[in-house]
Short mmCIF file of C-alpha atoms in Angstrom, two decimals:
data_model
loop_
_atom_site.label_atom_id
_atom_site.label_comp_id
_atom_site.label_asym_id
_atom_site.label_seq_id
_atom_site.Cartn_x
_atom_site.Cartn_y
_atom_site.Cartn_z
CA MET O 1 95.25 92.96 107.09
CA TYR O 2 95.75 91.64 110.60
CA ARG O 3 95.30 93.98 113.49
CA LEU O 4 98.39 95.04 115.37
CA ARG O 5 98.02 95.84 119.02
CA PHE O 6 98.12 99.57 119.58
CA ALA O 7 99.75 100.68 122.83
CA LEU O 8 99.12 104.18 124.02
CA PHE O 9 102.24 105.83 125.24
CA LEU O 10 100.37 108.70 126.70
CA LEU O 11 103.47 110.67 127.43
CA LEU O 12 102.09 113.74 129.04
CA LEU O 13 104.58 116.49 128.20
CA SER O 14 104.85 119.85 129.84
CA SER O 15 107.52 122.49 129.93
CA THR O 16 107.74 123.05 133.68
CA ILE O 17 107.63 120.85 136.77
CA ALA O 18 105.44 121.52 139.78
CA THR O 19 105.06 119.66 143.04
CA ALA O 20 101.33 120.01 143.49
CA LYS O 21 99.05 117.33 142.09
CA PRO O 22 96.83 118.84 139.38
CA THR O 23 93.37 117.62 138.52
CA GLY O 24 94.70 115.77 135.46
CA LEU O 25 94.49 112.29 136.97
CA ASN O 26 91.11 113.38 138.11
CA TYR O 27 89.37 110.33 139.44
CA LEU O 28 90.44 108.82 142.76
CA LEU O 29 94.13 109.48 142.15
CA ASP O 30 95.22 107.78 145.35
CA ALA O 31 93.65 104.57 144.10
CA CYS O 32 95.40 104.89 140.72
CA GLN O 33 92.02 105.23 139.00
CA VAL O 34 90.85 107.29 136.03
CA LEU O 35 87.34 107.50 134.57
CA THR O 36 87.31 106.73 130.82
CA SER O 37 84.85 105.65 128.15
CA SER O 38 86.22 102.14 128.77
CA GLY O 39 85.11 102.34 132.38
CA ILE O 40 87.16 103.20 135.45
CA VAL O 41 90.72 102.05 134.80
CA GLN O 42 92.96 101.28 137.72
CA GLY O 43 96.69 101.62 137.13
CA HIS O 44 99.79 101.47 139.27
CA VAL O 45 103.07 103.25 139.85
CA ALA O 46 105.33 102.43 136.91
CA SER O 47 107.78 99.57 137.37
CA TRP O 48 110.64 101.57 135.85
CA PRO O 49 112.63 103.86 136.19
CA GLU O 50 113.38 103.44 139.87
CA ASN O 51 111.67 105.89 142.21
CA THR O 52 109.48 107.20 139.41
CA SER O 53 106.35 109.24 139.93
CA VAL O 54 104.82 107.98 136.69
CA PHE O 55 101.62 105.95 136.68
CA GLU O 56 101.09 103.26 134.05
CA PHE O 57 97.79 101.83 132.87
CA LEU O 58 98.34 98.70 130.83
CA GLY O 59 95.99 96.91 128.47
CA ILE O 60 93.02 99.29 128.45
CA PRO O 61 90.54 98.12 125.78
CA PHE O 62 89.65 100.78 123.22
CA ALA O 63 87.69 98.53 120.82
CA GLN O 64 85.43 95.53 121.06
CA PRO O 65 87.43 92.30 120.74
CA PRO O 66 87.59 91.42 117.02
CA LEU O 67 86.00 88.02 117.52
CA GLY O 68 83.30 86.22 115.56
CA GLN O 69 81.58 88.63 113.18
CA LEU O 70 84.09 91.35 114.08
CA ARG O 71 86.98 89.34 112.67
CA PHE O 72 87.97 90.99 109.35
CA ALA O 73 85.57 93.86 110.08
CA ALA O 74 85.93 97.54 110.92
CA PRO O 75 86.57 98.02 114.65
CA GLN O 76 83.80 99.04 117.00
CA ALA O 77 84.36 101.25 120.02
CA TYR O 78 84.58 99.46 123.35
CA GLN O 79 81.34 99.57 125.31
CA GLN O 80 81.51 99.35 129.08
CA ASP O 81 79.48 100.50 132.04
CA THR O 82 81.46 103.49 133.30
CA SER O 83 80.86 102.43 136.89
CA SER O 84 82.84 99.21 136.46
CA VAL O 85 86.56 99.05 137.21
CA PHE O 86 89.12 97.65 134.79
CA VAL O 87 92.25 96.67 136.69
CA ALA O 88 95.31 97.46 134.58
CA ASP O 89 97.43 95.44 137.04
CA LYS O 90 98.01 96.29 140.68
CA CYS O 91 100.00 99.14 142.18
CA ILE O 92 103.73 98.44 142.26
CA LEU O 93 106.00 100.74 144.19
CA ASP O 94 109.80 100.36 144.33
CA ILE O 95 111.39 97.97 141.86
CA THR O 96 114.87 97.60 140.36
CA VAL O 97 115.69 97.22 136.68
CA GLY O 98 116.55 93.57 137.27
CA GLU O 99 113.25 93.03 139.04
CA TYR O 100 111.51 94.89 136.24
CA LEU O 101 112.95 92.54 133.63
CA THR O 102 111.94 89.55 135.73
CA LYS O 103 108.43 90.93 136.11
CA PHE O 104 108.29 91.68 132.41
CA GLN O 105 109.17 88.05 131.74
CA THR O 106 106.69 86.50 134.12
CA ASP O 107 103.61 88.66 134.50
CA SER O 108 100.65 88.37 132.21
CA TRP O 109 99.52 91.99 132.22
CA ILE O 110 101.78 92.98 129.35
CA ARG O 111 102.14 89.71 127.46
CA ARG O 112 98.95 89.36 125.41
CA ASP O 113 99.83 89.94 121.77
CA CYS O 114 97.60 89.92 118.71
CA MET O 115 97.53 86.74 116.65
CA GLN O 116 100.42 86.79 114.19
CA TYR O 117 102.70 84.56 112.18
CA THR O 118 106.09 84.62 113.89
CA GLY O 119 108.22 82.66 111.44
CA SER O 120 110.88 80.16 112.39
CA ALA O 121 113.73 82.14 113.87
CA SER O 122 117.02 80.38 114.45
CA GLN O 123 117.91 79.51 118.03
CA ASN O 124 121.63 79.79 117.25
CA VAL O 125 122.06 83.51 117.75
CA SER O 126 124.50 85.56 119.77
CA ALA O 127 123.64 86.96 123.17
CA GLN O 128 123.49 90.46 121.70
CA VAL O 129 121.10 89.42 118.93
CA ALA O 130 118.93 87.65 121.50
CA ALA O 131 118.94 90.74 123.73
CA TYR O 132 117.96 92.94 120.78
CA GLY O 133 115.11 90.58 119.87
CA TYR O 134 113.87 90.55 123.44
CA GLY O 135 114.06 94.32 123.69
CA MET O 136 111.95 94.63 120.54
CA GLY O 137 109.32 92.33 122.02
CA GLY O 138 110.38 89.03 120.51
CA GLY O 139 110.31 86.99 123.69
CA ASN O 140 112.54 83.93 124.06
CA ALA O 141 112.42 80.21 124.75
CA THR O 142 111.85 80.68 128.49
CA ASP O 143 109.55 83.66 127.99
CA PRO O 144 107.17 82.81 125.14
CA HIS O 145 104.48 85.25 124.15
CA SER O 146 100.82 84.38 124.44
CA TYR O 147 98.56 85.41 121.58
CA SER O 148 94.91 86.37 121.45
CA GLU O 149 92.51 88.08 119.09
CA ASP O 150 91.27 90.05 122.09
CA CYS O 151 94.15 92.50 121.92
CA LEU O 152 92.90 95.93 120.84
CA THR O 153 94.19 97.74 123.88
CA VAL O 154 96.27 100.74 124.84
CA ASN O 155 98.99 101.34 127.42
CA VAL O 156 99.16 104.74 129.10
CA TRP O 157 102.06 106.34 130.96
CA ALA O 158 101.28 109.61 132.75
CA LYS O 159 102.80 111.65 135.57
CA PRO O 160 100.40 113.33 138.02
CA THR O 161 102.86 116.13 138.81
CA GLY O 162 104.00 118.84 136.42
CA GLN O 163 101.84 121.00 134.20
CA LYS O 164 98.22 120.37 133.47
CA ASN O 165 97.18 119.75 129.86
CA LYS O 166 100.31 117.88 128.86
CA ALA O 167 101.18 117.12 125.25
CA VAL O 168 100.46 113.57 124.12
CA MET O 169 102.56 111.15 122.07
CA VAL O 170 100.88 108.16 120.42
CA TRP O 171 103.28 105.39 119.37
CA ILE O 172 102.62 102.88 116.56
CA TYR O 173 105.11 100.01 116.53
CA GLY O 174 106.55 98.35 113.44
CA GLY O 175 106.51 94.80 112.15
CA ALA O 176 105.92 94.90 108.38
CA PHE O 177 102.13 95.14 108.96
CA SER O 178 102.28 91.45 109.83
CA ALA O 179 103.79 91.23 113.30
CA GLY O 180 104.80 93.32 116.27
CA THR O 181 103.77 94.03 119.81
CA SER O 182 103.50 96.75 122.41
CA ASN O 183 104.96 94.24 124.87
CA ALA O 184 108.53 95.37 124.32
CA PRO O 185 110.98 96.79 126.88
CA PHE O 186 112.36 99.25 124.31
CA TYR O 187 108.85 100.74 123.92
CA ASN O 188 108.41 101.48 127.63
CA GLY O 189 107.13 105.06 127.82
CA ALA O 190 107.78 105.67 131.50
CA LEU O 191 111.05 107.58 131.11
CA LEU O 192 109.56 109.94 128.52
CA ALA O 193 106.69 110.59 130.89
CA GLU O 194 109.07 111.00 133.85
CA ASP O 195 111.81 113.18 132.36
CA GLU O 196 109.89 115.06 129.68
CA ASP O 197 106.46 115.23 131.34
CA VAL O 198 104.51 113.96 128.33
CA ILE O 199 101.93 111.23 127.77
CA VAL O 200 102.88 108.48 125.23
CA ASN O 201 100.88 105.89 123.22
CA LEU O 202 101.76 102.49 121.46
CA GLY O 203 100.07 100.41 118.43
CA LEU O 204 94.65 101.52 109.73
CA LEU O 205 91.16 101.70 111.11
CA ASP O 206 92.15 100.19 114.44
CA GLN O 207 94.80 102.88 114.76
CA ARG O 208 92.31 105.61 113.99
CA LEU O 209 89.90 104.31 116.62
CA ALA O 210 92.74 104.30 119.14
CA VAL O 211 93.52 107.94 118.30
CA GLU O 212 89.83 108.78 118.79
CA TRP O 213 89.96 107.05 122.18
CA VAL O 214 92.92 109.23 123.11
CA ARG O 215 91.09 112.38 122.01
CA ASP O 216 88.05 111.44 124.08
CA ASN O 217 89.84 110.25 127.21
CA ILE O 218 93.28 111.79 127.54
CA ALA O 219 92.12 114.75 129.61
CA GLY O 220 91.41 112.35 132.45
CA PHE O 221 95.11 111.44 132.51
CA GLY O 222 96.19 115.09 132.44
CA GLY O 223 96.64 115.28 128.68
CA ASP O 224 95.74 117.95 126.15
CA ALA O 225 93.56 116.55 123.34
CA SER O 226 94.54 119.50 121.16
CA ARG O 227 98.22 118.46 121.26
CA ILE O 228 98.50 114.87 120.06
CA THR O 229 101.57 113.76 118.10
CA LEU O 230 101.48 110.46 116.22
CA PHE O 231 104.85 108.72 115.97
CA GLY O 232 106.07 105.32 114.86
CA GLU O 233 108.90 103.31 113.35
CA SER O 234 109.13 101.09 110.24
CA ALA O 235 105.58 99.94 109.44
CA GLY O 236 104.58 102.18 112.33
CA GLY O 237 106.21 105.12 110.55
CA SER O 238 104.37 104.16 107.38
CA SER O 239 101.13 104.04 109.38
CA VAL O 240 101.81 107.55 110.64
CA ASP O 241 102.24 108.75 107.05
CA TYR O 242 99.21 106.79 105.77
CA TYR O 243 97.18 108.51 108.48
CA SER O 244 98.24 111.93 107.17
CA TYR O 245 96.60 111.16 103.80
CA ALA O 246 93.50 109.38 105.12
CA TRP O 247 92.08 111.84 107.64
CA THR O 248 92.54 115.27 106.09
CA GLU O 249 89.01 116.41 107.05
CA ASP O 250 89.31 115.40 110.72
CA PRO O 251 93.01 115.17 111.61
CA ILE O 252 92.79 115.07 115.45
CA VAL O 253 96.61 114.93 115.62
CA THR O 254 98.79 118.04 115.48
CA GLY O 255 102.15 116.57 114.50
CA PHE O 256 103.76 113.51 112.89
CA ILE O 257 107.04 111.70 113.49
CA ALA O 258 107.89 108.97 110.95
CA GLU O 259 110.98 106.92 111.76
CA SER O 260 112.27 104.67 108.97
CA GLY O 261 108.88 104.46 107.33
CA THR O 262 106.64 106.51 105.05
CA ALA O 263 103.67 105.85 102.80
CA PHE O 264 106.21 104.93 100.11
CA ILE O 265 108.16 102.31 102.08
CA LEU O 266 105.76 99.38 101.70
CA HIS O 267 103.95 99.31 98.41
CA ALA O 268 100.22 98.77 98.87
CA THR O 269 98.68 95.95 96.89
CA ASN O 270 95.93 96.62 94.36
CA GLU O 271 92.38 96.47 95.67
CA SER O 272 91.44 93.93 93.01
CA ASP O 273 94.24 91.50 93.95
CA TYR O 274 92.62 88.96 96.25
CA SER O 275 95.03 86.12 95.47
CA GLY O 276 96.63 86.13 98.92
CA TRP O 277 93.26 85.89 100.62
CA TYR O 278 92.03 83.10 98.36
CA ASN O 279 95.23 81.10 98.85
CA ILE O 280 94.56 81.13 102.59
CA SER O 281 90.82 80.49 102.33
CA GLU O 282 91.51 77.47 100.10
CA ALA O 283 94.11 76.15 102.54
CA LEU O 284 91.44 76.35 105.26
CA GLY O 285 88.89 74.43 103.20
CA CYS O 286 86.73 77.51 102.62
CA GLY O 287 87.04 77.55 98.86
CA GLY O 288 88.62 80.19 96.67
CA GLU O 289 87.72 82.72 94.04
CA GLU O 290 84.88 80.57 92.76
CA VAL O 291 82.85 81.20 95.94
CA GLY O 292 83.98 84.80 96.40
CA GLU O 293 82.68 86.65 99.46
CA GLN O 294 81.32 83.45 100.98
CA THR O 295 84.90 82.73 102.04
CA ILE O 296 84.76 85.57 104.57
CA GLN O 297 82.17 83.98 106.84
CA CYS O 298 83.87 80.62 106.58
CA VAL O 299 87.25 82.04 107.60
CA ARG O 300 85.61 83.96 110.45
CA ASP O 301 84.50 80.64 111.87
CA VAL O 302 87.94 79.02 111.68
CA ASN O 303 90.00 78.43 114.81
CA ALA O 304 92.53 81.26 115.22
CA THR O 305 95.50 78.90 115.48
CA ALA O 306 94.53 77.13 112.26
CA LEU O 307 94.19 80.52 110.59
CA MET O 308 97.68 81.55 111.70
CA ASN O 309 99.12 78.27 110.43
CA ALA O 310 97.53 78.92 107.04
CA VAL O 311 98.96 82.44 107.00
CA GLY O 312 102.37 80.98 107.77
CA GLN O 313 102.14 78.58 104.85
CA GLN O 314 101.63 81.55 102.52
CA ALA O 315 104.36 83.70 104.08
CA SER O 316 107.00 85.05 101.73
CA GLY O 317 109.71 84.60 104.32
CA GLY O 318 110.84 86.20 107.57
CA ILE O 319 108.05 88.21 109.15
CA SER O 320 106.48 89.07 105.81
CA THR O 321 103.08 87.60 104.97
CA THR O 322 100.56 87.98 102.19
CA PHE O 323 98.63 90.47 104.33
CA GLY O 324 99.44 94.17 104.09
CA PRO O 325 98.05 97.57 103.14
CA VAL O 326 95.56 97.54 100.29
CA ALA O 327 94.88 100.61 98.16
CA ASP O 328 91.17 101.13 98.84
CA GLY O 329 90.85 104.83 97.94
CA LYS O 330 89.66 105.61 101.46
CA VAL O 331 92.48 104.94 103.90
CA VAL O 332 95.30 103.88 101.57
CA PHE O 333 95.70 105.50 98.17
CA ALA O 334 97.31 104.12 95.02
CA ASP O 335 98.17 107.65 93.87
CA VAL O 336 99.95 108.63 97.08
CA LYS O 337 102.94 110.00 95.16
CA ASN O 338 100.70 112.45 93.31
CA ARG O 339 98.89 113.37 96.51
CA SER O 340 102.22 114.02 98.20
CA ALA O 341 103.40 116.37 95.46
CA ALA O 342 100.07 118.21 95.41
CA GLY O 343 99.99 118.72 99.17
CA ASP O 344 96.88 116.56 99.58
CA PHE O 345 97.67 115.50 103.14
CA ILE O 346 97.17 116.80 106.67
CA GLN O 347 99.33 119.89 106.62
CA ARG O 348 100.71 119.58 110.13
CA PRO O 349 104.43 119.56 111.06
CA LEU O 350 106.48 116.47 110.22
CA PHE O 351 109.73 115.08 111.67
CA VAL O 352 110.95 112.31 109.36
CA GLY O 353 114.12 110.33 108.86
CA ASN O 354 115.94 107.05 108.68
CA ASN O 355 119.03 105.26 109.93
CA ASP O 356 122.40 105.30 108.23
CA ASN O 357 122.59 101.60 107.37
CA GLU O 358 119.02 100.34 107.62
CA LEU O 359 119.47 96.92 106.05
CA GLY O 360 122.64 96.30 108.01
CA LEU O 361 120.24 94.25 110.11
CA ILE O 362 120.69 91.56 107.44
CA LEU O 363 124.21 90.93 108.73
CA ALA O 364 122.79 89.80 112.06
CA LEU O 365 119.44 88.27 111.13
CA GLY O 366 119.96 87.16 107.54
CA ASP O 367 118.22 88.36 104.40
CA SER O 368 115.39 85.93 105.13
CA LEU O 369 114.13 88.59 107.53
CA PHE O 370 112.98 90.51 104.48
CA GLY O 371 111.75 87.51 102.56
CA GLY O 372 115.08 86.64 100.94
CA GLY O 373 114.23 88.76 97.91
CA ASN O 374 117.33 89.56 95.86
CA PRO O 375 116.24 89.64 92.21
CA GLY O 376 119.48 91.26 91.07
CA ASN O 377 121.59 88.64 92.83
CA LEU O 378 123.44 91.47 94.56
CA SER O 379 126.32 90.99 96.94
CA THR O 380 125.42 91.59 100.58
CA PRO O 381 127.06 95.06 100.68
CA ASP O 382 125.23 96.12 97.51
CA LEU O 383 121.96 94.62 98.75
CA ILE O 384 122.28 96.66 101.94
CA LYS O 385 123.25 99.82 100.02
CA PHE O 386 120.58 99.70 97.34
CA GLY O 387 117.89 98.22 99.56
CA SER O 388 118.40 100.85 102.25
CA ALA O 389 118.20 103.61 99.66
CA ALA O 390 115.12 102.25 97.88
CA GLU O 391 113.07 101.41 100.96
CA PHE O 392 114.12 104.04 103.48
CA VAL O 393 116.39 106.88 102.34
CA CYS O 394 114.63 107.91 99.13
CA PRO O 395 111.08 107.67 100.52
CA ALA O 396 112.12 109.85 103.48
CA ALA O 397 113.82 112.33 101.14
CA LEU O 398 110.77 112.65 98.88
CA THR O 399 108.35 112.88 101.80
CA ALA O 400 110.42 115.63 103.43
CA LYS O 401 110.81 117.52 100.14
CA ASP O 402 107.10 117.47 99.31
CA ARG O 403 106.13 118.63 102.81
CA ALA O 404 108.68 121.45 102.73
CA VAL O 405 107.74 122.57 99.21
CA ASN O 406 104.10 122.72 100.30
CA GLY O 407 104.98 125.01 103.19
CA VAL O 408 104.66 122.47 106.01
CA PRO O 409 107.20 122.84 108.85
CA THR O 410 109.43 119.81 108.26
CA TRP O 411 112.57 118.42 109.83
CA ARG O 412 114.63 115.55 108.45
CA TYR O 413 117.09 113.47 110.48
CA ARG O 414 119.56 110.66 109.88
CA TYR O 415 120.53 108.47 112.86
CA MET O 416 124.17 107.37 112.56
CA GLY O 417 125.23 106.11 116.00
CA VAL O 418 127.32 102.92 116.16
CA TRP O 419 127.91 101.71 119.71
CA ASN O 420 129.61 98.60 121.07
CA ASN O 421 126.73 97.70 123.37
CA THR O 422 124.09 97.97 120.63
CA ALA O 423 125.99 96.43 117.69
CA LEU O 424 124.67 92.94 117.01
CA VAL O 425 127.59 91.93 114.78
CA PRO O 426 130.63 93.89 113.58
CA GLY O 427 130.16 96.20 110.61
CA MET O 428 126.39 96.54 110.63
CA GLY O 429 126.38 100.27 111.35
CA ALA O 430 123.27 102.17 112.41
CA TYR O 431 120.78 99.45 111.50
CA HIS O 432 116.99 99.42 111.20
CA SER O 433 115.32 100.16 114.56
CA SER O 434 118.59 100.88 116.39
CA GLU O 435 117.42 104.41 117.20
CA ILE O 436 114.39 103.25 119.21
CA PRO O 437 116.11 102.81 122.62
CA PHE O 438 117.50 106.33 122.18
CA VAL O 439 114.07 107.79 121.44
CA PHE O 440 112.57 106.15 124.54
CA GLY O 441 115.69 106.21 126.72
CA THR O 442 115.38 102.47 127.31
CA ASN O 443 118.86 101.19 126.50
CA GLU O 444 119.36 99.91 130.04
CA LEU O 445 116.40 97.56 129.61
CA ARG O 446 118.40 95.55 127.09
CA PRO O 447 119.22 92.26 128.92
CA ASN O 448 122.88 91.97 129.94
CA SER O 449 123.62 95.39 128.49
CA THR O 450 126.90 97.11 129.31
CA THR O 451 126.97 100.71 130.46
CA ASP O 452 126.49 103.39 127.82
CA THR O 453 129.46 105.56 126.93
CA PRO O 454 129.12 109.20 128.08
CA GLU O 455 128.51 110.24 124.47
CA GLU O 456 125.90 107.53 124.02
CA ALA O 457 124.06 108.45 127.22
CA ASN O 458 124.08 112.14 126.33
CA LEU O 459 122.81 111.44 122.81
CA ALA O 460 119.90 109.47 124.29
CA LYS O 461 119.01 112.41 126.52
CA ILE O 462 119.17 114.78 123.55
CA MET O 463 116.96 112.55 121.40
CA VAL O 464 114.39 111.91 124.14
CA HIS O 465 114.22 115.66 124.72
CA ALA O 466 114.01 116.53 121.01
CA TRP O 467 111.16 114.10 120.29
CA ALA O 468 109.31 115.48 123.31
CA GLU O 469 109.93 119.11 122.33
CA PHE O 470 108.46 118.41 118.91
CA ALA O 471 105.37 116.90 120.53
CA LYS O 472 104.94 119.82 122.92
CA ASP O 473 105.09 122.34 120.08
CA PRO O 474 105.22 120.78 116.59
CA GLN O 475 105.44 124.18 114.93
CA ASN O 476 108.41 125.54 116.89
CA GLY O 477 109.74 122.96 119.34
CA LEU O 478 112.73 121.91 117.27
CA ASN O 479 113.43 125.51 116.29
CA GLY O 480 114.10 126.10 119.98
CA LEU O 481 116.89 123.51 119.79
CA ASN O 482 118.36 125.30 116.75
CA TRP O 483 117.52 122.32 114.56
CA PRO O 484 116.96 123.72 111.07
CA GLN O 485 113.77 123.14 109.12
CA TYR O 486 114.39 120.97 106.09
CA ASN O 487 115.31 122.55 102.78
CA PRO O 488 116.04 119.99 100.05
CA ASN O 489 118.60 122.37 98.56
CA GLY O 490 120.31 123.38 101.79
CA THR O 491 122.45 122.08 104.63
CA THR O 492 119.55 121.14 106.87
CA LEU O 493 119.81 117.38 107.49
CA ILE O 494 120.05 116.70 111.23
CA ARG O 495 122.65 113.98 111.76
CA LEU O 496 122.31 112.20 115.11
CA GLY O 497 125.25 110.18 116.43
CA TYR O 498 127.46 111.39 113.58
CA ASN O 499 130.93 109.94 114.23
CA ASN O 500 129.47 108.87 117.60
CA GLN O 501 129.26 112.46 118.75
CA SER O 502 126.57 113.26 121.27
CA GLU O 503 125.73 116.65 119.79
CA PRO O 504 123.72 116.86 116.55
CA ASN O 505 125.63 117.63 113.37
CA ILE O 506 124.04 119.38 110.39
CA GLY O 507 124.71 117.98 106.91
CA ASN O 508 123.26 118.07 103.42
CA GLY O 509 120.61 115.54 102.50
CA THR O 510 121.84 115.37 98.93
CA ASP O 511 125.04 113.73 100.22
CA TYR O 512 122.95 110.63 100.95
CA ASP O 513 120.31 110.81 98.22
CA GLY O 514 122.52 110.02 95.22
CA LEU O 515 120.76 106.77 94.34
CA CYS O 516 117.27 108.28 94.48
CA SER O 517 117.32 109.57 90.91
CA ILE O 518 117.90 105.98 89.80
CA LEU O 519 115.73 104.08 92.26
CA GLY O 520 112.93 106.50 93.04
CA PRO O 521 110.70 106.14 96.13
#
């Protein structure tokens, strides 16, 4: 499986604001420097929001570059003389949103993505679709991404004011385990750090090593290593859930937020199925099954661009490739459904949910985004309905039920907001990933975006606050907002953006789970 860049949104959260600078950013604060196991990292005042007091540290290496013998190998912790200084860009003071977008387009400090197959997206898309793609880190014709295998880095956003020992949020982005980037305006953690006084993180073994880096270094940024919440969306949400099964003996994290993704959403391939690998090794002239493990060294020696071209030739369509989670019995388990029912997971609080019309994204991007698979030859409305239920609704329902039945504090949400300035085409509803700008409060970073409605802006504030409150106190934070813990037999589903209302509305999960008895997770 290819590595995805992991960006640390070290959103340092605290419940009160103070004016004095604590010792959190404890190493030469005036020079934007913090001492870490990766050396002294030098950050800068965040580029956005305007007049922020947040510092950002971009591209800090947490693992050795996966080059040469480390390609297709377990990650190794980054080794650096702690007296050396890693410059995570220069200090930037006052900057407007427009200037921020320009800087985002032109500067190199946030544009180095991991090698990945990007598909062949159509250039004939609407301005809104293009803006959505850019916001999610897709780049554009005038702003192409650069790719490198040297990409195992973290981004940190932290505010030097406020409480000491702030809660920490670690973000894992999505991308079907094949693509994705932390270089996305919608994933900017500065507002969470500014308004909610938290520390946030972006970016299966690579992710674990990044979490260990956070545990070992977050105190230097003012964070509390005993309060780390792992959150992610789509494949990132699945990664969050996979983590909860893999590291039961040494959890590190204290809470989980899984948005539109669980361990059930993407079905792990069997450990004995090497066909995808051998198809690629043969395409690269390294032989196939007949030479077995010898293919590994050969592929390690192949030029990265040639490797990506070979991956693209084997792609199933859209962003999907033959690489993905493999049930190895150590990090990913084939019997995850049984483990879920038995409570064999990290029993820490969970906030899980999905969007109202996940596969409505097909209406804007085409079903090729998901590989064009439609074995039942369903109409588009039925494909959206059944696909959304099978891949998102039912897995979230089962995950929430099993956690609740096993006595784990659990909350389940359903995002339902439909807004004119976020709709990509008419009729697509609350589509896959449309909640992300509301979680991060980054809607204004959408290029050419119109002003949010009052209800939309207020909902974003509520969601930013709720996600942060969960991270500050996973056991009780959402109780303080009067959001009910999930009961599969009760009216406890938290509906966000219901009828475009800004205030949460409580419904019954069974109203949306009708297809689950047929489809299963």
